[in-house]
Coordinates of N, CA and C and ligand atoms in Angstrom, one line a residue:
M1 N 15.8 -20.2 17.7 CA 16.1 -20.1 15.9 C 15.4 -19.3 15.8
I2 N 13.8 -18.5 16.0 CA 13.1 -18.2 15.2 C 13.7 -16.5 16.0
S3 N 13.9 -16.8 17.0 CA 14.4 -15.3 17.4 C 15.4 -14.9 16.8
S4 N 16.7 -15.7 16.6 CA 18.0 -14.9 16.4 C 17.9 -14.5 14.8
N5 N 17.2 -15.1 13.8 CA 16.7 -15.2 12.6 C 15.7 -13.8 12.8
L6 N 15.3 -13.5 13.4 CA 14.9 -12.3 13.6 C 15.5 -11.0 13.9
H7 N 16.5 -11.6 14.9 CA 17.5 -10.4 15.3 C 18.1 -9.7 13.8
K8 N 18.3 -11.2 13.3 CA 19.6 -10.9 12.1 C 18.9 -10.2 11.1
I9 N 17.5 -10.3 10.8 CA 17.0 -9.9 9.7 C 16.6 -8.2 10.3
N10 N 16.7 -7.7 11.8 CA 16.0 -6.5 12.0 C 17.3 -5.9 11.6
Q11 N 18.4 -6.4 11.9 CA 19.9 -5.9 11.8 C 19.9 -5.1 10.2
D12 N 19.4 -6.3 9.3 CA 19.8 -6.1 7.8 C 18.6 -5.0 7.3
I13 N 17.7 -4.9 8.2 CA 16.6 -4.0 8.2 C 17.5 -2.6 8.1
E14 N 18.1 -2.5 9.5 CA 18.4 -1.4 9.8 C 19.8 -1.1 8.8
E15 N 20.8 -1.8 8.3 CA 21.9 -1.4 7.6 C 21.3 -1.1 6.5
N16 N 20.1 -1.4 5.8 CA 20.1 -1.4 4.5 C 19.4 0.0 4.6
C17 N 18.5 0.4 5.5 CA 18.2 1.4 5.6 C 19.2 2.6 5.6
K18 N 20.2 2.4 6.4 CA 21.4 3.5 6.4 C 21.5 3.7 5.4
L19 N 22.3 2.2 4.4 CA 22.8 2.4 3.0 C 21.6 3.4 2.1
S20 N 20.8 3.7 2.5 CA 19.9 4.1 1.3 C 19.4 5.5 1.8
G21 N 19.4 5.7 3.2 CA 19.3 6.9 3.7 C 17.5 6.9 4.2
R22 N 17.5 6.0 4.5 CA 16.0 5.7 5.2 C 16.2 5.2 6.5
K23 N 14.6 5.6 7.3 CA 14.3 5.5 8.5 C 13.7 3.7 8.9
T24 N 14.6 3.2 9.8 CA 13.9 2.1 9.9 C 12.6 1.7 10.1
D25 N 12.2 2.9 11.1 CA 10.3 3.0 11.3 C 9.2 3.2 10.0
E26 N 10.0 2.8 8.8 CA 9.6 3.0 7.4 C 8.8 1.7 7.2
I27 N 9.4 1.1 7.7 CA 9.7 -0.6 7.0 C 8.7 -1.6 8.4
I28 N 8.0 -2.5 7.9 CA 6.8 -3.1 8.7 C 7.3 -4.4 7.9
L29 N 8.3 -5.0 8.8 CA 8.7 -6.8 8.6 C 7.3 -7.6 9.1
I30 N 6.9 -8.4 7.8 CA 5.6 -9.4 7.7 C 6.0 -10.8 8.1
G31 N 6.0 -11.7 8.8 CA 6.7 -12.8 8.7 C 5.4 -13.6 7.9
A32 N 5.8 -14.3 6.7 CA 5.3 -15.1 5.7 C 5.2 -16.4 6.7
S33 N 3.9 -16.5 7.1 CA 3.7 -18.0 8.1 C 3.3 -18.9 7.5
K34 N 2.9 -19.0 6.2 CA 2.0 -19.8 5.8 C 2.9 -21.6 6.3
A35 N 2.2 -22.8 6.4 CA 3.0 -24.0 6.6 C 3.6 -23.7 7.7
Q36 N 3.6 -22.7 8.2 CA 4.2 -22.5 9.9 C 3.1 -23.1 10.9
T37 N 3.7 -23.7 12.3 CA 2.8 -23.6 13.0 C 2.5 -22.5 13.9
I38 N 1.4 -22.8 15.0 CA 0.6 -21.6 15.8 C 2.0 -21.2 17.0
E39 N 2.7 -22.5 17.2 CA 3.8 -22.4 18.0 C 4.7 -21.6 17.8
S40 N 5.2 -21.5 16.1 CA 6.0 -20.9 15.8 C 5.8 -19.5 15.7
I41 N 4.3 -19.1 15.4 CA 4.4 -17.8 15.4 C 4.5 -17.3 16.3
K42 N 3.8 -18.1 17.4 CA 3.9 -17.5 18.9 C 5.6 -17.1 19.8
E43 N 6.1 -18.1 18.9 CA 7.2 -17.3 19.4 C 8.1 -16.7 18.3
A44 N 7.5 -16.2 17.6 CA 8.0 -14.9 16.5 C 7.3 -14.0 17.2
Y45 N 6.3 -14.2 17.7 CA 5.1 -13.0 18.8 C 6.3 -12.4 19.8
E46 N 6.1 -13.4 20.6 CA 7.1 -12.9 21.8 C 8.5 -12.6 21.2
S47 N 9.0 -12.6 20.6 CA 10.4 -12.1 19.9 C 10.4 -11.1 19.0
G48 N 8.7 -10.1 19.3 CA 8.9 -8.6 19.0 C 8.2 -8.5 17.7
L49 N 7.4 -9.9 16.8 CA 6.9 -9.8 15.4 C 5.5 -9.5 15.7
T50 N 4.8 -8.8 14.8 CA 3.6 -8.2 15.5 C 2.4 -8.7 13.9
H51 N 3.2 -8.7 12.5 CA 2.4 -8.6 11.1 C 2.9 -10.2 11.0
F52 N 1.6 -10.6 10.6 CA 1.8 -11.6 9.8 C 1.1 -12.0 8.5
G53 N 2.0 -13.0 7.6 CA 1.2 -13.4 6.1 C 0.6 -14.5 5.9
E54 N -0.4 -14.4 5.7 CA -1.0 -15.9 5.4 C -1.4 -16.4 3.8
N55 N -1.4 -17.6 3.3 CA -1.6 -17.5 2.3 C -2.9 -18.4 2.1
Y56 N -3.2 -19.5 3.1 CA -4.5 -20.1 2.5 C -5.2 -20.2 3.6
L57 N -6.6 -19.8 3.4 CA -7.8 -18.9 4.6 C -8.3 -20.1 5.3
Q58 N -8.1 -21.3 5.1 CA -8.5 -22.3 6.4 C -7.2 -22.4 7.6
E59 N -6.5 -22.5 7.0 CA -5.1 -22.8 7.9 C -5.3 -21.1 8.2
A60 N -5.3 -19.8 8.3 CA -4.9 -18.6 9.0 C -6.5 -18.7 9.8
E61 N -7.4 -19.0 9.2 CA -8.7 -18.7 10.3 C -8.5 -19.7 11.4
E62 N -7.4 -21.1 11.6 CA -7.4 -21.4 12.7 C -6.1 -20.8 13.7
K63 N -5.7 -20.2 13.0 CA -4.2 -19.5 13.7 C -4.7 -17.8 13.9
I64 N -5.7 -17.4 13.7 CA -5.9 -16.0 13.8 C -7.6 -16.2 15.0
E65 N -7.5 -17.2 15.1 CA -8.5 -17.8 16.2 C -7.8 -17.9 17.7
N66 N -6.7 -18.6 17.6 CA -5.9 -19.3 18.8 C -4.9 -18.4 19.1
L67 N -4.7 -17.2 18.5 CA -3.3 -16.3 18.7 C -4.1 -14.9 19.2
S68 N -3.2 -14.1 19.7 CA -3.5 -12.5 20.7 C -4.3 -12.3 19.7
K69 N -5.1 -10.7 20.0 CA -5.4 -10.2 19.1 C -4.7 -9.0 19.2
D70 N -3.7 -9.2 18.9 CA -2.8 -7.9 19.2 C -1.9 -8.3 17.4
L71 N -2.5 -9.2 17.0 CA -1.5 -9.4 15.7 C -2.2 -8.8 14.3
V72 N -1.3 -8.5 13.6 CA -2.2 -7.8 12.6 C -1.8 -9.1 11.4
W73 N -2.7 -9.4 10.4 CA -3.0 -10.3 9.8 C -2.8 -10.0 8.2
H74 N -2.2 -10.6 7.2 CA -2.1 -9.9 6.0 C -2.2 -11.2 4.9
Y75 N -3.3 -10.7 4.4 CA -4.0 -12.0 3.1 C -2.7 -11.7 2.0
I76 N -1.8 -12.8 1.8 CA -1.0 -12.6 0.7 C -1.2 -13.7 -0.2
G77 N -2.0 -14.5 -0.1 CA -2.3 -15.5 -1.2 C -3.1 -15.1 -2.1
S78 N -3.1 -16.3 -3.0 CA -4.3 -15.8 -4.4 C -5.7 -15.9 -3.9
I79 N -6.7 -14.9 -4.4 CA -8.0 -14.8 -4.3 C -8.8 -15.9 -4.7
Q80 N -9.4 -16.8 -4.3 CA -10.3 -17.2 -4.9 C -12.1 -16.6 -5.1
S81 N -12.8 -16.5 -6.0 CA -13.6 -15.2 -5.5 C -14.2 -15.7 -4.5
R82 N -14.6 -17.0 -4.5 CA -15.7 -17.3 -3.3 C -15.2 -17.5 -1.9
K83 N -13.8 -17.3 -1.6 CA -13.6 -16.8 -0.7 C -13.2 -15.6 0.4
A84 N -13.6 -14.8 -1.1 CA -13.5 -13.3 -0.7 C -14.2 -12.7 0.4
K85 N -15.1 -13.2 0.7 CA -16.1 -13.0 2.3 C -15.4 -13.1 3.1
R86 N -14.6 -14.3 3.6 CA -14.1 -14.7 4.6 C -13.0 -13.8 5.1
I87 N -12.7 -13.7 3.8 CA -11.0 -13.3 3.6 C -11.2 -11.7 4.2
A88 N -12.1 -11.1 3.8 CA -12.6 -9.5 4.2 C -13.0 -9.4 5.2
E89 N -13.6 -10.4 6.3 CA -13.9 -10.4 7.5 C -13.2 -10.9 8.4
I90 N -12.1 -11.4 7.9 CA -10.7 -12.0 9.1 C -9.3 -11.1 9.1
F91 N -9.2 -10.8 8.0 CA -7.7 -10.0 7.5 C -7.9 -8.6 7.9
D92 N -6.7 -7.9 8.3 CA -6.6 -6.6 8.4 C -6.2 -5.8 7.0
W93 N -5.1 -6.5 6.0 CA -4.9 -6.1 5.2 C -5.2 -6.9 4.2
V94 N -5.3 -6.8 2.5 CA -4.6 -7.9 1.6 C -4.1 -7.3 0.2
H95 N -2.9 -8.1 0.3 CA -1.8 -7.7 -0.6 C -1.8 -8.1 -2.4
T96 N -3.0 -9.0 -2.5 CA -3.5 -9.7 -3.6 C -4.4 -9.4 -4.9
V97 N -5.2 -8.1 -4.3 CA -6.4 -7.6 -5.0 C -5.5 -7.6 -6.8
D98 N -6.3 -8.0 -7.2 CA -5.8 -7.8 -9.1 C -7.0 -7.7 -10.0
S99 N -8.4 -7.8 -9.2 CA -9.5 -7.6 -10.1 C -10.5 -6.5 -9.6
V100 N -11.1 -5.9 -10.0 CA -12.6 -5.0 -9.4 C -13.4 -5.9 -9.1
K101 N -13.5 -7.0 -9.7 CA -14.7 -7.9 -8.8 C -14.3 -8.4 -8.1
V102 N -13.0 -9.0 -7.5 CA -12.8 -8.9 -5.8 C -12.9 -7.9 -5.3
A103 N -12.3 -6.7 -5.6 CA -12.2 -5.7 -5.0 C -13.4 -5.4 -4.2
M104 N -14.8 -5.6 -5.5 CA -16.3 -5.2 -4.8 C -16.6 -6.2 -4.0
K105 N -16.4 -7.5 -4.1 CA -16.8 -8.6 -3.3 C -15.8 -8.3 -1.9
L106 N -14.9 -8.0 -1.7 CA -14.1 -7.5 -0.1 C -14.7 -6.5 0.5
N107 N -14.9 -5.1 -0.6 CA -16.2 -4.0 0.1 C -17.0 -4.7 0.4
N108 N -18.3 -5.4 -0.2 CA -19.0 -5.6 0.4 C -19.3 -6.8 1.4
A109 N -18.2 -7.2 1.6 CA -18.1 -8.2 3.0 C -17.7 -7.8 4.2
R110 N -16.8 -6.4 4.1 CA -16.2 -6.0 5.1 C -17.2 -5.7 6.2
P111 N -17.3 -6.0 7.5 CA -18.0 -5.8 8.1 C -17.6 -4.3 8.9
K112 N -18.7 -3.4 9.2 CA -18.3 -2.1 9.2 C -17.6 -1.8 10.6
S113 N -18.0 -2.7 11.5 CA -17.3 -2.4 13.1 C -15.5 -2.5 13.1
R114 N -15.3 -3.1 11.1 CA -13.6 -3.6 11.5 C -13.3 -2.5 11.1
G115 N -13.6 -1.6 10.1 CA -13.1 0.0 9.8 C -12.9 -1.3 8.5
F116 N -12.0 0.0 7.8 CA -11.2 -0.5 6.4 C -10.8 -1.8 6.3
L117 N -11.1 -2.1 5.2 CA -9.6 -3.1 4.9 C -8.7 -2.4 3.8
N118 N -7.2 -2.5 4.6 CA -6.1 -2.0 3.6 C -6.1 -3.0 2.6
V119 N -5.8 -2.3 1.3 CA -5.6 -3.2 0.3 C -4.6 -2.8 -0.4
C120 N -3.8 -3.7 -1.4 CA -2.9 -3.3 -2.2 C -3.3 -4.2 -3.8
L121 N -2.9 -3.1 -4.4 CA -3.1 -4.1 -5.9 C -1.8 -4.7 -6.0
Q122 N -2.0 -5.9 -6.4 CA -0.8 -6.6 -6.9 C -0.6 -6.4 -8.6
L123 N 0.6 -6.3 -8.5 CA 1.3 -5.7 -10.2 C 1.5 -6.9 -10.3
N124 N 1.7 -7.4 -11.7 CA 2.2 -8.4 -12.1 C 3.4 -7.5 -13.1
I125 N 4.4 -7.6 -12.6 CA 5.5 -6.6 -13.0 C 6.5 -7.1 -14.0
D126 N 6.8 -8.5 -13.8 CA 7.3 -9.3 -15.1 C 6.5 -9.7 -16.4
N127 N 5.2 -9.6 -16.3 CA 4.2 -9.9 -17.1 C 4.5 -11.4 -17.6
E128 N 4.2 -11.9 -16.2 CA 4.4 -13.5 -16.6 C 3.1 -13.7 -16.7
E129 N 3.2 -15.1 -18.2 CA 1.8 -15.4 -18.2 C 1.3 -16.1 -17.4
S130 N 1.6 -17.0 -16.6 CA 0.7 -17.8 -15.2 C 0.8 -16.8 -14.1
K131 N 0.8 -15.7 -14.1 CA 1.1 -15.0 -12.7 C -0.2 -14.3 -12.5
S132 N -0.5 -14.1 -11.1 CA -1.6 -13.2 -10.9 C -1.2 -11.8 -11.0
G133 N -2.0 -10.9 -10.8 CA -1.4 -9.1 -10.8 C -2.0 -8.6 -12.1
L134 N -2.3 -7.5 -12.0 CA -2.4 -6.4 -13.1 C -1.1 -6.0 -14.0
D135 N -1.8 -6.0 -15.2 CA -0.8 -5.5 -15.7 C -0.9 -3.7 -15.4
L136 N 0.3 -3.6 -15.9 CA 0.8 -1.8 -15.7 C -0.2 -1.4 -16.1
K137 N -1.3 -1.1 -17.9 CA -2.1 -1.0 -18.6 C -3.2 -0.9 -17.7
E138 N -3.5 -2.1 -16.8 CA -5.0 -1.9 -16.2 C -4.9 -1.3 -14.8
I139 N -4.1 -0.3 -14.7 CA -4.1 0.2 -13.1 C -4.6 1.3 -13.3
D140 N -4.5 2.2 -13.8 CA -5.8 3.8 -13.8 C -7.3 2.9 -13.8
S141 N -7.5 2.5 -14.8 CA -8.7 1.5 -14.8 C -9.1 1.0 -13.5
F142 N -8.2 0.5 -12.8 CA -9.1 -0.1 -11.3 C -8.3 0.8 -10.5
V143 N -8.2 1.5 -10.4 CA -7.7 2.7 -9.1 C -9.5 3.5 -9.5
E144 N -9.7 4.1 -10.9 CA -10.9 4.5 -10.9 C -12.7 3.8 -10.6
Q145 N -12.0 2.6 -11.0 CA -13.4 1.5 -10.5 C -13.5 1.0 -9.1
T146 N -12.2 1.4 -8.5 CA -12.5 1.3 -7.2 C -12.6 2.6 -5.9
R147 N -12.5 3.2 -6.4 CA -12.2 5.0 -5.6 C -13.1 4.8 -5.1
D148 N -14.6 4.5 -5.4 CA -15.8 5.1 -4.6 C -16.0 3.9 -3.3
L149 N -15.2 2.4 -3.2 CA -15.5 1.5 -2.5 C -15.0 1.5 -0.7
E150 N -16.7 2.3 -0.1 CA -16.1 2.9 1.2 C -15.4 2.1 2.4
N151 N -15.5 1.0 2.0 CA -14.8 -0.3 3.3 C -13.6 -0.4 3.0
L152 N -13.0 -0.3 1.7 CA -11.6 -0.5 1.7 C -10.9 0.6 1.4
K153 N -9.6 0.5 2.0 CA -8.2 1.7 1.5 C -7.2 0.9 0.7
I154 N -7.5 1.8 -0.3 CA -5.9 1.3 -1.3 C -4.9 2.1 -1.0
R155 N -4.1 1.4 -0.3 CA -2.7 1.8 -0.2 C -1.5 1.8 -0.7
G156 N -1.4 0.8 -1.6 CA -0.6 1.0 -2.5 C -0.5 -0.3 -3.5
L157 N 1.1 -0.7 -4.2 CA 1.0 -1.7 -4.5 C 2.2 -3.3 -4.0
M158 N 1.9 -4.2 -4.4 CA 2.6 -5.6 -4.4 C 3.0 -6.1 -5.3
V159 N 4.1 -6.4 -5.4 CA 4.8 -7.3 -6.1 C 5.2 -8.7 -5.9
I160 N 5.4 -9.2 -6.8 CA 6.6 -11.0 -6.6 C 7.5 -11.3 -7.6
P161 N 8.2 -10.1 -8.0 CA 9.2 -10.3 -9.3 C 9.5 -12.2 -9.4
K162 N 9.8 -12.0 -10.9 CA 10.6 -13.0 -10.5 C 12.3 -13.7 -10.0
P163 N 12.2 -14.7 -9.8 CA 13.9 -14.5 -8.9 C 14.8 -14.0 -9.8
R164 N 15.9 -13.4 -9.2 CA 16.8 -13.0 -9.8 C 17.7 -13.0 -8.8
E165 N 19.2 -13.5 -9.4 CA 20.3 -13.4 -8.1 C 21.2 -12.4 -7.6
A166 N 21.2 -11.6 -8.6 CA 22.5 -10.8 -8.4 C 21.5 -9.6 -7.7
L167 N 22.2 -8.6 -6.7 CA 21.6 -7.8 -6.3 C 21.2 -6.1 -7.1
G168 N 22.1 -6.3 -7.7 CA 21.9 -5.5 -8.8 C 20.4 -5.6 -9.8
Q169 N 20.5 -6.4 -10.1 CA 19.4 -7.0 -11.2 C 18.0 -6.6 -10.0
Q170 N 17.8 -7.3 -9.0 CA 16.7 -7.4 -7.7 C 17.0 -5.5 -7.8
K171 N 17.8 -5.0 -7.8 CA 17.5 -3.3 -7.6 C 16.6 -2.7 -8.5
E172 N 17.1 -3.7 -10.0 CA 16.5 -2.7 -11.1 C 15.2 -3.2 -11.0
I173 N 14.6 -4.2 -10.6 CA 13.2 -4.4 -10.9 C 12.7 -3.8 -10.1
F174 N 12.7 -3.6 -8.7 CA 12.2 -2.9 -7.8 C 12.4 -1.5 -8.0
G175 N 13.5 -1.1 -8.5 CA 13.3 0.6 -8.5 C 12.3 0.9 -10.1
I176 N 12.0 0.4 -10.6 CA 10.8 0.1 -11.7 C 9.9 0.0 -10.4
V177 N 9.1 -0.6 -10.2 CA 8.3 -0.5 -9.1 C 8.4 0.7 -8.5
K178 N 9.2 1.4 -7.9 CA 9.1 2.5 -7.1 C 8.6 3.5 -8.1
N179 N 9.0 3.8 -9.2 CA 8.9 4.6 -10.5 C 7.3 4.6 -10.6
I180 N 7.2 3.3 -10.9 CA 5.3 3.1 -11.4 C 4.2 3.6 -9.9
F181 N 5.0 3.7 -8.4 CA 4.6 3.9 -7.7 C 4.6 5.7 -7.2
L182 N 5.6 6.2 -7.6 CA 5.7 7.6 -7.5 C 5.0 8.0 -9.2
E183 N 4.5 7.9 -9.6 CA 3.8 8.0 -11.2 C 2.8 8.0 -10.7
L184 N 2.1 7.1 -10.2 CA 0.7 6.7 -9.5 C 0.5 8.0 -8.9
N185 N 1.4 8.6 -7.6 CA 0.8 9.4 -6.8 C 1.0 11.1 -7.0
D186 N 1.6 11.2 -8.9 CA 1.9 12.4 -9.4 C 0.5 12.6 -9.8
K187 N -0.2 11.7 -10.5 CA -1.4 11.6 -10.8 C -2.6 11.5 -10.1
G188 N -2.2 11.7 -8.7 CA -2.8 12.4 -7.9 C -3.7 10.8 -6.8
N189 N -2.9 9.8 -6.8 CA -3.2 8.7 -5.6 C -3.0 9.2 -4.7
N190 N -2.9 8.8 -3.7 CA -2.4 9.2 -2.1 C -1.9 7.9 -1.4
F191 N -1.3 6.9 -2.4 CA -0.6 5.4 -2.1 C 0.9 5.8 -1.1
D192 N 0.6 4.9 0.1 CA 1.6 5.1 1.1 C 2.3 3.9 1.1
T193 N 2.1 2.5 0.4 CA 2.3 1.1 1.1 C 3.2 0.3 -0.5
L194 N 4.2 0.0 -0.1 CA 5.3 -0.6 -1.3 C 5.3 -1.9 -0.7
S195 N 4.4 -2.8 -1.0 CA 5.0 -4.0 0.0 C 5.7 -5.2 -1.1
M196 N 6.8 -5.1 -0.9 CA 7.9 -5.9 -2.2 C 9.1 -6.7 -1.7
G197 N 9.6 -7.5 -1.5 CA 10.9 -8.0 -0.9 C 10.8 -9.3 -0.3
M198 N 11.2 -10.5 -0.4 CA 10.8 -11.6 0.3 C 12.7 -12.0 0.7
S199 N 12.6 -13.0 1.4 CA 13.7 -13.8 1.9 C 15.2 -13.6 1.1
S200 N 14.8 -13.9 0.1 CA 16.1 -13.8 -1.1 C 16.0 -12.6 -1.1
D201 N 15.2 -11.6 -1.4 CA 15.7 -10.4 -1.8 C 15.2 -8.8 -1.4
Y202 N 14.9 -9.1 0.0 CA 14.6 -8.1 1.1 C 15.7 -7.1 1.4
A203 N 16.7 -7.1 1.2 CA 17.8 -6.3 1.3 C 17.7 -5.1 -0.3
A204 N 17.6 -5.7 -1.3 CA 17.5 -5.2 -2.6 C 15.9 -4.0 -2.4
A205 N 15.1 -4.8 -1.4 CA 13.5 -4.2 -2.3 C 13.6 -2.9 -1.0
I206 N 14.4 -3.2 0.0 CA 14.5 -1.8 1.4 C 15.6 -0.5 0.5
Q207 N 16.1 -1.3 -0.1 CA 17.3 0.2 -0.7 C 16.2 0.6 -2.0
E208 N 15.3 0.3 -2.4 CA 14.8 0.7 -3.8 C 12.9 0.9 -3.0
G209 N 12.8 1.7 -1.8 CA 11.6 1.8 -1.4 C 10.8 0.9 -0.7
A210 N 10.6 -0.3 -0.6 CA 9.8 -1.1 0.3 C 9.3 -0.7 1.8
T211 N 7.9 -0.6 1.4 CA 7.3 -0.2 3.5 C 7.3 -1.4 4.1
M212 N 7.0 -2.4 2.7 CA 6.4 -3.8 3.8 C 7.5 -4.9 3.0
V213 N 7.9 -5.7 3.7 CA 9.1 -6.9 3.5 C 8.2 -8.2 4.1
R214 N 7.7 -9.0 3.4 CA 7.2 -10.2 3.3 C 8.1 -11.5 3.3
V215 N 8.9 -12.1 4.9 CA 9.7 -13.2 4.7 C 9.3 -13.9 5.5
G216 N 9.2 -15.1 4.8 CA 9.2 -16.7 5.3 C 9.9 -17.5 6.0
T217 N 10.9 -18.1 5.1 CA 12.0 -19.1 5.3 C 12.9 -18.1 6.2
G218 N 13.3 -17.0 6.0 CA 14.2 -16.5 6.3 C 14.1 -16.1 7.9
I219 N 12.8 -15.9 9.2 CA 12.5 -16.0 9.9 C 12.3 -17.4 10.6
F220 N 11.4 -18.4 9.4 CA 10.6 -19.4 10.2 C 11.4 -20.9 10.0
G221 N 12.8 -20.6 9.2 CA 13.3 -21.9 8.7 C 12.3 -22.6 7.5
P222 N 13.1 -23.4 6.9 CA 12.1 -24.5 5.6 C 10.5 -24.5 5.9
R223 N 9.9 -24.3 5.2 CA 8.6 -25.0 5.5 C 8.2 -26.2 5.6
K224 N 7.1 -26.5 6.7 CA 7.0 -28.3 7.1 C 6.2 -28.7 6.0
Ligands
PLP301 C1 5.6 -17.5 1.0 C2 5.7 -16.0 0.3 C3 6.6 -14.8 0.7 C4 7.8 -15.2 1.3 O1 8.5 -15.8 0.9 P1 10.0 -16.5 1.5 O2 10.9 -16.7 0.3 O3 10.2 -18.1 2.2 O4 10.8 -15.6 2.6 C5 6.2 -13.4 0.3 N1 5.5 -13.2 -0.1 C6 4.3 -14.3 -0.5 C7 3.3 -13.7 -1.5 C8 4.5 -15.3 -0.3 O5 3.6 -16.3 -0.9

């Protein structure tokens, strides 16, 4: 089942790339594997998936320890500041950075031997009060204050928009994120990553410029 789901999603990625004049190798598919077993991740890996996203540190530690070193691990959960150190030690990417304080903790804890920690700023694109993420007006100051953190590489933006049913509405919000991304680069940043799109809206995200899509149930089925 995982293998046929992956096949279908890769076909979708290809189709949506064609529709929008993009190349499939511009897009990295991340398997959002929270609450999925080590066996399921192994099965996905054997079907060609190499990037995996985890939300809970303890759960992730066990998986990372027990799976092939070829896997690339993305932290996509909210970051409690006391867990930042361990996150910086074991992950390759962190998508959910939304404060200078956490960025500094990650930077200080990143082992030199592991090279840069790749980081995305999480943007609270729908201005939801309960949600994590920086507000748009806070981005410039964040970028300014994290510029000299030598163990982090700020790669771009991550968003989790609130659910929208219609493709047109999904495209509209992702298009807004893309424009923010382009404006940031016009201002002198060198971002190359837009992490947006999940099982229900990755097609729209790809059409609007996503470079990483995070798909959970679409690959693994319902979470246990
Ligand atoms: C769980 C999760 C996903 C995947 O969600 P699905 O709807 O199962 O595809 C993507 N991104 C984040 C941050 C998540 O927590």
